[in-house]
Amino acid sequence: MKNEIDIHRALKVFNKVTQYGEKRALEDGHHGHDYWLCGISAQTDHDGYTITLADAQVSLTVFFHNKYQFDYPTNDALENFLRRFSDVENYQAA
């Protein structure tokens, strides 16, 4: 699978996760937090120019100027991660 993604879609997913998701303290001992919705976590770095969307196996980091990097063990894991995008997009707040 070619690692191409619609960055605008990823940013919309990020916004929805941070708007409707559960705010959680980071567990790695660092100060800060992330948001959790539909199996995807969303967080940003200290300056707000880099965002990360992740599940248990895959992470997508979006950098300044819409450059991005995936980290995943298998194509199946990546496909499952991208399916979660649809879950977030279809999420209806109560």
CSV table of C-alpha atoms in Angstrom, one decimal:
chain,number,residue,atom,x,y,z
A,1,MET,CA,0.0,0.0,0.0
A,2,LYS,CA,1.3,3.4,-0.9
A,3,ASN,CA,1.5,5.7,2.1
A,4,GLU,CA,-0.7,8.5,0.7
A,5,ILE,CA,-3.3,10.2,2.7
A,6,ASP,CA,-5.6,13.2,2.3
A,7,ILE,CA,-4.0,15.6,4.8
A,8,HIS,CA,-7.2,17.7,4.9
A,9,ARG,CA,-9.1,14.6,6.0
A,10,ALA,CA,-6.5,13.8,8.6
A,11,LEU,CA,-6.7,17.4,10.0
A,12,LYS,CA,-10.5,17.2,10.1
A,13,VAL,CA,-10.3,13.9,12.0
A,14,PHE,CA,-7.8,15.5,14.4
A,15,ASN,CA,-10.2,18.5,15.0
A,16,LYS,CA,-13.1,16.2,15.7
A,17,VAL,CA,-11.1,14.0,18.1
A,18,THR,CA,-9.9,17.1,20.0
A,19,GLN,CA,-13.4,18.6,20.0
A,20,TYR,CA,-15.4,15.6,21.1
A,21,GLY,CA,-12.8,13.2,22.5
A,22,GLU,CA,-12.0,12.4,26.1
A,23,LYS,CA,-9.1,14.4,27.4
A,24,ARG,CA,-6.5,12.2,29.0
A,25,ALA,CA,-3.2,12.8,30.8
A,26,LEU,CA,-0.2,11.4,29.0
A,27,GLU,CA,1.0,8.1,30.5
A,28,ASP,CA,4.7,8.5,29.5
A,29,GLY,CA,5.6,10.7,32.4
A,30,HIS,CA,5.6,13.9,30.4
A,31,HIS,CA,3.4,16.8,31.1
A,32,GLY,CA,0.5,17.2,28.7
A,33,HIS,CA,-2.5,15.4,27.4
A,34,ASP,CA,-4.1,13.8,24.4
A,35,TYR,CA,-7.7,13.2,23.3
A,36,TRP,CA,-9.3,9.8,22.6
A,37,LEU,CA,-12.2,9.1,20.3
A,38,CYS,CA,-13.3,6.0,18.4
A,39,GLY,CA,-10.0,4.3,19.1
A,40,ILE,CA,-7.8,7.2,17.9
A,41,SER,CA,-5.7,9.4,20.1
A,42,ALA,CA,-4.8,12.9,19.0
A,43,GLN,CA,-2.1,15.2,20.4
A,44,THR,CA,0.0,18.1,19.4
A,45,ASP,CA,3.6,19.1,20.2
A,46,HIS,CA,4.3,22.2,22.4
A,47,ASP,CA,4.3,24.7,19.5
A,48,GLY,CA,1.2,23.3,17.8
A,49,TYR,CA,2.9,22.8,14.4
A,50,THR,CA,3.1,19.0,14.6
A,51,ILE,CA,0.1,16.8,15.3
A,52,THR,CA,-0.1,13.0,15.9
A,53,LEU,CA,-3.0,10.7,15.3
A,54,ALA,CA,-2.5,7.1,16.6
A,55,ASP,CA,-4.1,3.9,17.6
A,56,ALA,CA,-2.5,0.9,19.3
A,57,GLN,CA,-0.3,0.0,16.3
A,58,VAL,CA,-0.1,2.9,13.9
A,59,SER,CA,0.9,6.6,14.2
A,60,LEU,CA,0.5,9.4,11.7
A,61,THR,CA,2.5,12.5,12.4
A,62,VAL,CA,1.7,15.6,10.4
A,63,PHE,CA,4.4,18.3,10.3
A,64,PHE,CA,4.4,21.9,9.2
A,65,HIS,CA,3.7,22.4,5.5
A,66,ASN,CA,1.6,19.2,5.4
A,67,LYS,CA,4.5,16.8,5.3
A,68,TYR,CA,3.6,13.6,7.1
A,69,GLN,CA,5.1,10.3,8.3
A,70,PHE,CA,3.4,7.0,9.0
A,71,ASP,CA,4.8,4.4,11.5
A,72,TYR,CA,3.1,0.9,11.3
A,73,PRO,CA,4.0,-2.7,11.5
A,74,THR,CA,1.8,-4.2,8.7
A,75,ASN,CA,-0.4,-3.0,5.9
A,76,ASP,CA,-3.4,-4.5,7.7
A,77,ALA,CA,-2.6,-2.3,10.7
A,78,LEU,CA,-2.5,0.7,8.5
A,79,GLU,CA,-5.8,-0.2,6.8
A,80,ASN,CA,-7.5,-0.7,10.2
A,81,PHE,CA,-6.2,2.7,11.4
A,82,LEU,CA,-7.6,4.4,8.3
A,83,ARG,CA,-10.9,2.7,8.8
A,84,ARG,CA,-11.1,4.4,12.2
A,85,PHE,CA,-11.0,7.7,10.4
A,86,SER,CA,-14.5,6.9,9.1
A,87,ASP,CA,-15.6,6.0,12.6
A,88,VAL,CA,-14.5,9.5,13.8
A,89,GLU,CA,-16.0,11.2,10.8
A,90,ASN,CA,-19.4,9.5,11.4
A,91,TYR,CA,-19.3,10.1,15.2
A,92,GLN,CA,-22.3,12.0,16.4
A,93,ALA,CA,-22.0,13.9,19.7
A,94,ALA,CA,-24.7,13.1,22.2
